[in-house]
Amino acid sequence: MARSATYSLIASNTLGTAVSTVTLSSIPATFTDLILVCQLTSSGTTYSSIRFNGDTASNYSLTDGYAGNGSGITSSRQTNQSQSGAGASAGIGSVMHYQINDYSNATNYKTVIMRNANVTNNNVMSVGLWRNTAAINSITLITSTADNWSIGSTFKLYGIQAGNA
Amino acid sequence: MSISKLTTNGVNGSKYNTVSADNYYMEPIATTLLTSTTGTITFSNIPQTYKHLQLRVFAQTNYSVGSDFLYFNINNDSATTYRHHQMFSNGSGITHSTATDTAGFYINRFGNTSTGYWGNCVVDIFDYTNANKTKTVRSFGGVDWNGSVEGAIYYMSGLYPQTSPITTIKISSDSSRVLSINSRFSLYGLKG
């Protein structure tokens, strides 16, 4: 049987100016899963949150575990938030890797799993819930503090296409 | 992560060539999207032409008590003792555990029909065609429960202590439960 490639780059954004919000919009519904990879730097410590389809209602929650900068490990959760928060970026840089399976179904709530690697702040693993059944057509990333992401920070969105049933 | 673009330095470092790289690193093999409830889904006759496999899951069961594990079984083997080892965080603490079972090893936790929550996970199956090594599987995923410890993020390993190449993967719920409609299981091949 002939095979085809998957793991396609949908959108890419490299910051030319420092900003506190990045939106990846008009996401096609033609893939099965999404993977978002962010390489971030900032002047101070910022914690990143994610929001879908511009929904600012209290439809988000999160469970995470993180290892601090050599000072121990912590488990936490958030309930009924207006965005799903996780991850940290600092001046030296941070890599965040989100996976959103079955993002385009219009029947079910959405779940996102995330890993964050950061050598000066937190290494994080988390799972977030968006209690909304709409297909995801835009993703907004937001810093949780007054700090912006620095020039050169990158945001890359990939689509994974499943095979035939 | 797949390479989507390659940039190479020119001879004197002042010239850059950009090369499109549609590299077919990861290819879809098959997917199952449930249109009716079932206790088991099976990928059989898995091609032996890749280096690794990846299984991507979005699933839910009808377990009324809370979040639910699924079994990962290899080659329809229910005589071998499988083992899993898990590290997880549920908002109240980070802990670990291990267990054995002949039905297979666990992969993550998933949501249930009563809450409408769904679990996500990505399972990497390394060197699955090698006939000289026991098989080790890595799973990352979880389910969130909007404030309950039923939600957790998991990082797991599974061991199938047999050296036979993997030709069949079976995912099943506990015998008393079924997978929900719209659960999706997608298998991919990764080239080495």
Short mmCIF file of C-alpha atoms in Angstrom, two decimals:
data_model
loop_
_atom_site.label_atom_id
_atom_site.label_comp_id
_atom_site.label_asym_id
_atom_site.label_seq_id
_atom_site.Cartn_x
_atom_site.Cartn_y
_atom_site.Cartn_z
CA MET A 1 0.00 0.00 0.00
CA ALA A 2 1.35 3.44 -0.90
CA ARG A 3 2.18 5.60 2.11
CA SER A 4 2.15 9.35 2.41
CA ALA A 5 4.01 11.83 4.55
CA THR A 6 2.47 13.46 7.58
CA TYR A 7 3.76 15.91 10.19
CA SER A 8 3.25 19.01 8.06
CA LEU A 9 4.19 22.55 9.03
CA ILE A 10 0.97 24.60 9.20
CA ALA A 11 2.24 27.90 10.56
CA SER A 12 5.47 29.45 11.72
CA ASN A 13 6.04 32.70 13.57
CA THR A 14 9.41 34.14 14.56
CA LEU A 15 9.05 37.28 16.61
CA GLY A 16 10.44 40.43 15.06
CA THR A 17 9.30 42.48 18.02
CA ALA A 18 8.78 41.53 21.65
CA VAL A 19 5.14 40.68 22.37
CA SER A 20 3.04 39.15 25.14
CA THR A 21 0.46 37.40 22.93
CA VAL A 22 0.76 35.25 19.81
CA THR A 23 -2.22 33.89 17.89
CA LEU A 24 -2.10 31.15 15.28
CA SER A 25 -5.40 31.47 13.43
CA SER A 26 -7.24 29.89 10.49
CA ILE A 27 -6.00 26.43 11.46
CA PRO A 28 -7.26 24.02 8.82
CA ALA A 29 -9.49 21.17 10.00
CA THR A 30 -7.87 18.72 7.63
CA PHE A 31 -5.46 17.10 10.08
CA THR A 32 -6.06 14.66 12.92
CA ASP A 33 -3.75 16.04 15.61
CA LEU A 34 -1.81 19.24 16.21
CA ILE A 35 1.69 19.70 17.63
CA LEU A 36 2.84 23.15 18.70
CA VAL A 37 6.52 23.71 19.39
CA CYS A 38 7.63 27.00 20.94
CA GLN A 39 11.18 28.11 21.62
CA LEU A 40 10.89 31.12 23.90
CA THR A 41 13.11 33.63 25.58
CA SER A 42 12.17 36.59 27.73
CA SER A 43 13.84 39.20 29.85
CA GLY A 44 12.34 37.81 33.04
CA THR A 45 10.42 34.75 34.14
CA THR A 46 7.13 34.37 32.32
CA TYR A 47 4.56 31.62 32.58
CA SER A 48 2.75 30.81 29.38
CA SER A 49 -0.94 30.12 28.99
CA ILE A 50 -2.91 28.78 26.05
CA ARG A 51 -6.40 29.69 24.85
CA PHE A 52 -8.49 28.23 22.01
CA ASN A 53 -10.77 29.99 19.52
CA GLY A 54 -10.56 33.21 21.53
CA ASP A 55 -12.69 31.68 24.29
CA THR A 56 -12.22 33.79 27.44
CA ALA A 57 -14.89 32.06 29.54
CA SER A 58 -13.91 29.92 32.53
CA ASN A 59 -13.73 26.72 30.50
CA TYR A 60 -10.12 25.75 31.13
CA SER A 61 -8.45 23.60 33.76
CA LEU A 62 -5.04 22.06 34.22
CA THR A 63 -3.08 19.44 36.12
CA ASP A 64 0.68 19.63 36.14
CA GLY A 65 3.88 18.48 37.76
CA TYR A 66 7.10 20.42 37.66
CA ALA A 67 10.66 20.33 38.85
CA GLY A 68 12.09 23.62 40.02
CA ASN A 69 15.61 24.81 39.61
CA GLY A 70 17.06 22.10 41.79
CA SER A 71 14.75 22.86 44.69
CA GLY A 72 12.24 20.01 44.45
CA ILE A 73 9.20 18.82 42.58
CA THR A 74 5.66 20.15 42.84
CA SER A 75 2.20 19.07 41.73
CA SER A 76 -0.62 21.55 41.16
CA ARG A 77 -3.93 22.05 39.40
CA GLN A 78 -6.13 24.90 38.25
CA THR A 79 -9.92 24.90 37.95
CA ASN A 80 -12.33 26.99 35.87
CA GLN A 81 -9.72 29.30 34.38
CA SER A 82 -10.07 31.67 31.43
CA GLN A 83 -6.95 30.13 29.95
CA SER A 84 -4.85 27.06 30.58
CA GLY A 85 -1.56 28.00 32.17
CA ALA A 86 1.67 26.05 32.14
CA GLY A 87 5.29 26.36 31.30
CA ALA A 88 7.96 28.90 32.00
CA SER A 89 10.36 30.83 29.88
CA ALA A 90 13.34 32.85 30.96
CA GLY A 91 16.20 34.76 29.42
CA ILE A 92 18.18 31.64 28.67
CA GLY A 93 15.31 30.00 26.83
CA SER A 94 12.56 27.47 27.10
CA VAL A 95 11.10 24.82 24.80
CA MET A 96 7.39 24.07 25.03
CA HIS A 97 5.83 21.12 23.21
CA TYR A 98 2.02 20.87 23.04
CA GLN A 99 0.05 17.96 21.58
CA ILE A 100 -3.65 18.33 20.84
CA ASN A 101 -5.15 15.08 19.59
CA ASP A 102 -8.40 15.04 17.58
CA TYR A 103 -8.54 18.84 17.64
CA SER A 104 -11.04 19.18 14.78
CA ASN A 105 -13.86 17.04 16.14
CA ALA A 106 -16.91 19.15 16.95
CA THR A 107 -18.42 16.71 19.44
CA ASN A 108 -16.05 16.37 22.35
CA TYR A 109 -14.14 18.44 24.89
CA LYS A 110 -10.48 18.95 24.01
CA THR A 111 -7.43 17.77 25.94
CA VAL A 112 -3.89 19.06 25.50
CA ILE A 113 -0.72 17.52 26.88
CA MET A 114 2.44 19.61 27.25
CA ARG A 115 6.10 19.30 28.13
CA ASN A 116 8.30 22.27 28.93
CA ALA A 117 12.07 22.18 29.24
CA ASN A 118 13.78 25.09 30.95
CA VAL A 119 17.17 24.86 32.56
CA THR A 120 16.84 27.87 34.85
CA ASN A 121 13.23 27.62 35.98
CA ASN A 122 10.76 24.76 35.74
CA ASN A 123 10.67 21.54 33.77
CA VAL A 124 6.96 20.92 33.42
CA MET A 125 4.60 18.18 32.29
CA SER A 126 0.92 19.04 32.17
CA VAL A 127 -2.50 18.10 30.87
CA GLY A 128 -5.09 20.77 30.13
CA LEU A 129 -8.82 20.55 29.49
CA TRP A 130 -10.94 22.90 27.38
CA ARG A 131 -14.58 22.27 28.17
CA ASN A 132 -15.85 23.25 24.77
CA THR A 133 -16.80 20.95 21.89
CA ALA A 134 -15.95 23.33 19.04
CA ALA A 135 -13.28 22.37 16.54
CA ILE A 136 -10.09 24.26 17.32
CA ASN A 137 -9.42 26.87 14.64
CA SER A 138 -7.12 29.24 16.52
CA ILE A 139 -4.58 29.00 19.33
CA THR A 140 -3.47 31.96 21.40
CA LEU A 141 -0.44 31.88 23.66
CA ILE A 142 -0.24 34.48 26.40
CA THR A 143 2.42 35.46 28.90
CA SER A 144 1.18 35.58 32.46
CA THR A 145 3.29 38.51 33.56
CA ALA A 146 4.20 41.93 32.25
CA ASP A 147 7.22 40.46 30.47
CA ASN A 148 7.14 39.91 26.75
CA TRP A 149 8.66 37.08 24.79
CA SER A 150 11.85 38.33 23.21
CA ILE A 151 12.67 38.93 19.57
CA GLY A 152 13.62 35.64 17.92
CA SER A 153 11.21 33.47 19.91
CA THR A 154 9.63 30.93 17.57
CA PHE A 155 6.19 29.32 17.35
CA LYS A 156 5.71 26.41 14.96
CA LEU A 157 2.45 24.54 14.45
CA TYR A 158 2.41 21.11 12.80
CA GLY A 159 -0.44 18.94 11.61
CA ILE A 160 -0.47 15.15 11.92
CA GLN A 161 -2.61 13.32 9.39
CA ALA A 162 -3.89 9.87 10.32
CA GLY A 163 -4.08 6.97 7.89
CA ASN A 164 -7.16 5.33 6.50
CA ALA A 165 -9.65 3.62 8.75
CA MET B 1 10.32 16.17 15.43
CA SER B 2 10.23 16.16 11.69
CA ILE B 3 12.57 18.42 9.74
CA SER B 4 10.58 20.73 7.51
CA LYS B 5 13.39 22.87 6.19
CA LEU B 6 17.15 22.54 5.92
CA THR B 7 19.50 25.49 5.81
CA THR B 8 23.14 24.93 4.94
CA ASN B 9 26.10 27.26 5.04
CA GLY B 10 27.81 28.11 1.79
CA VAL B 11 31.54 27.61 1.33
CA ASN B 12 32.54 31.00 2.68
CA GLY B 13 29.73 31.23 5.22
CA SER B 14 28.17 34.20 3.50
CA LYS B 15 25.68 32.28 1.38
CA TYR B 16 22.77 30.25 2.64
CA ASN B 17 20.83 27.69 0.69
CA THR B 18 17.36 26.72 1.83
CA VAL B 19 16.25 23.24 0.90
CA SER B 20 12.68 22.00 1.12
CA ALA B 21 12.67 18.71 3.00
CA ASP B 22 9.49 16.73 2.59
CA ASN B 23 11.27 13.81 4.17
CA TYR B 24 8.53 11.26 4.80
CA TYR B 25 10.02 10.73 8.25
CA MET B 26 6.64 9.82 9.72
CA GLU B 27 3.95 8.02 7.80
CA PRO B 28 0.37 7.10 8.74
CA ILE B 29 -0.32 3.36 8.85
CA ALA B 30 -3.93 3.11 10.04
CA THR B 31 -6.51 4.77 12.25
CA THR B 32 -9.59 3.62 14.12
CA LEU B 33 -12.34 6.11 14.95
CA LEU B 34 -15.03 4.31 16.92
CA THR B 35 -18.58 4.63 15.67
CA SER B 36 -19.87 2.19 18.27
CA THR B 37 -18.64 1.21 21.70
CA THR B 38 -16.23 -1.69 21.95
CA GLY B 39 -13.90 -3.21 24.49
CA THR B 40 -10.94 -3.75 22.16
CA ILE B 41 -9.33 -2.31 19.06
CA THR B 42 -6.59 -4.14 17.17
CA PHE B 43 -3.89 -3.14 14.68
CA SER B 44 -2.77 -6.30 12.93
CA ASN B 45 -0.39 -7.08 10.06
CA ILE B 46 1.73 -4.08 11.07
CA PRO B 47 4.29 -3.51 8.29
CA GLN B 48 7.86 -4.34 9.29
CA THR B 49 9.39 -1.60 7.15
CA TYR B 50 9.80 1.15 9.77
CA LYS B 51 12.28 1.70 12.59
CA HIS B 52 9.79 2.80 15.25
CA LEU B 53 6.03 3.10 15.70
CA GLN B 54 3.94 5.83 17.29
CA LEU B 55 0.39 5.37 18.53
CA ARG B 56 -1.63 8.53 19.12
CA VAL B 57 -4.77 8.17 21.25
CA PHE B 58 -7.80 10.31 22.11
CA ALA B 59 -10.10 8.14 24.21
CA GLN B 60 -12.73 7.70 26.86
CA THR B 61 -14.43 4.75 28.57
CA ASN B 62 -17.71 4.24 30.40
CA TYR B 63 -16.00 3.67 33.76
CA SER B 64 -18.44 5.32 36.17
CA VAL B 65 -16.01 5.73 39.06
CA GLY B 66 -13.46 8.01 37.41
CA SER B 67 -10.51 8.01 35.04
CA ASP B 68 -9.51 4.71 33.49
CA PHE B 69 -6.39 2.94 32.26
CA LEU B 70 -6.22 1.03 28.98
CA TYR B 71 -4.22 -2.14 28.36
CA PHE B 72 -1.57 -2.32 25.64
CA ASN B 73 -1.12 -5.92 24.44
CA ILE B 74 1.43 -7.16 21.91
CA ASN B 75 1.05 -9.99 19.39
CA ASN B 76 -2.09 -11.27 21.15
CA ASP B 77 0.20 -12.65 23.84
CA SER B 78 -1.67 -13.15 27.10
CA ALA B 79 0.75 -15.70 28.55
CA THR B 80 3.67 -13.33 29.10
CA THR B 81 3.87 -11.09 32.17
CA TYR B 82 4.03 -7.47 31.04
CA ARG B 83 5.25 -4.68 33.33
CA HIS B 84 4.62 -0.96 33.46
CA HIS B 85 6.27 1.77 35.50
CA GLN B 86 4.55 5.12 35.87
CA MET B 87 5.37 8.57 37.17
CA PHE B 88 2.40 10.85 37.52
CA SER B 89 1.17 14.13 38.94
CA ASN B 90 -2.47 14.60 39.97
CA GLY B 91 -2.38 18.06 41.49
CA SER B 92 -1.92 16.70 45.00
CA GLY B 93 1.47 15.12 44.54
CA ILE B 94 3.95 13.50 42.19
CA THR B 95 4.45 9.80 42.71
CA HIS B 96 5.36 6.57 40.95
CA SER B 97 4.32 2.93 40.90
CA THR B 98 4.85 -0.27 38.99
CA ALA B 99 2.72 -3.34 38.31
CA THR B 100 2.59 -6.52 36.25
CA ASP B 101 -0.22 -8.12 34.28
CA THR B 102 -0.60 -10.77 31.60
CA ALA B 103 -3.28 -8.76 29.80
CA GLY B 104 -0.68 -6.14 28.85
CA PHE B 105 0.80 -3.01 30.37
CA TYR B 106 -1.16 0.14 31.13
CA ILE B 107 -1.04 3.27 29.04
CA ASN B 108 -2.12 6.45 30.79
CA ARG B 109 -5.55 7.37 32.10
CA PHE B 110 -8.56 8.46 30.08
CA GLY B 111 -11.84 10.24 30.70
CA ASN B 112 -15.31 8.84 31.15
CA THR B 113 -18.72 9.33 29.58
CA SER B 114 -20.37 10.78 32.67
CA THR B 115 -18.04 13.80 32.77
CA GLY B 116 -17.40 14.17 29.05
CA TYR B 117 -13.65 14.40 29.71
CA TRP B 118 -11.21 12.74 27.30
CA GLY B 119 -7.66 11.50 27.66
CA ASN B 120 -4.79 12.16 25.28
CA CYS B 121 -1.65 10.13 24.95
CA VAL B 122 1.24 9.46 22.61
CA VAL B 123 2.90 6.04 22.75
CA ASP B 124 6.32 5.43 21.20
CA ILE B 125 7.23 1.84 20.37
CA PHE B 126 10.95 1.60 19.71
CA ASP B 127 12.77 -0.81 17.39
CA TYR B 128 9.63 -2.92 17.09
CA THR B 129 10.95 -5.23 14.35
CA ASN B 130 14.13 -6.22 16.18
CA ALA B 131 14.11 -9.96 16.90
CA ASN B 132 16.94 -9.80 19.45
CA LYS B 133 15.63 -7.32 22.01
CA THR B 134 12.81 -7.28 24.48
CA LYS B 135 10.38 -4.45 23.68
CA THR B 136 10.13 -1.21 25.65
CA VAL B 137 7.39 1.34 25.11
CA ARG B 138 7.16 4.95 26.30
CA SER B 139 3.87 6.71 26.89
CA PHE B 140 3.16 10.36 27.69
CA GLY B 141 -0.33 11.67 28.27
CA GLY B 142 -3.14 12.18 30.68
CA VAL B 143 -6.57 13.52 31.41
CA ASP B 144 -7.66 16.63 33.31
CA TRP B 145 -10.70 16.48 35.62
CA ASN B 146 -11.28 20.19 36.32
CA GLY B 147 -9.90 20.15 39.84
CA SER B 148 -10.20 16.49 40.84
CA VAL B 149 -7.32 14.12 41.55
CA GLU B 150 -8.93 11.80 38.97
CA GLY B 151 -7.06 13.99 36.50
CA ALA B 152 -3.34 13.43 36.11
CA ILE B 153 -0.43 13.74 33.73
CA TYR B 154 1.52 10.50 33.19
CA TYR B 155 4.94 9.51 31.98
CA MET B 156 5.10 5.74 31.66
CA SER B 157 7.22 2.89 30.43
CA GLY B 158 5.95 -0.54 29.43
CA LEU B 159 7.93 -3.74 29.06
CA TYR B 160 7.07 -6.72 26.89
CA PRO B 161 9.82 -9.20 27.81
CA GLN B 162 9.81 -11.06 24.51
CA THR B 163 12.09 -10.59 21.52
CA SER B 164 9.63 -11.32 18.74
CA PRO B 165 8.92 -8.48 16.29
CA ILE B 166 5.66 -6.65 16.94
CA THR B 167 3.07 -7.48 14.32
CA THR B 168 -0.12 -6.86 16.31
CA ILE B 169 -1.08 -4.22 18.88
CA LYS B 170 -4.29 -4.57 20.84
CA ILE B 171 -5.73 -1.81 23.05
CA SER B 172 -8.45 -2.81 25.46
CA SER B 173 -10.39 -1.47 28.38
CA ASP B 174 -10.87 -3.38 31.59
CA SER B 175 -13.21 -6.29 30.99
CA SER B 176 -16.14 -4.54 32.66
CA ARG B 177 -15.86 -1.37 30.56
CA VAL B 178 -16.01 -0.25 26.91
CA LEU B 179 -14.38 2.48 24.87
CA SER B 180 -16.66 5.37 23.91
CA ILE B 181 -17.85 6.35 20.47
CA ASN B 182 -15.43 8.90 18.92
CA SER B 183 -12.40 7.39 20.62
CA ARG B 184 -9.58 7.51 18.09
CA PHE B 185 -6.42 5.38 17.79
CA SER B 186 -3.92 6.28 15.05
CA LEU B 187 -0.79 4.28 14.27
CA TYR B 188 2.24 5.78 12.50
CA GLY B 189 5.54 4.44 11.26
CA LEU B 190 8.78 6.36 11.84
CA LYS B 191 11.80 5.83 9.63
CA GLY B 192 15.21 5.35 11.12
#
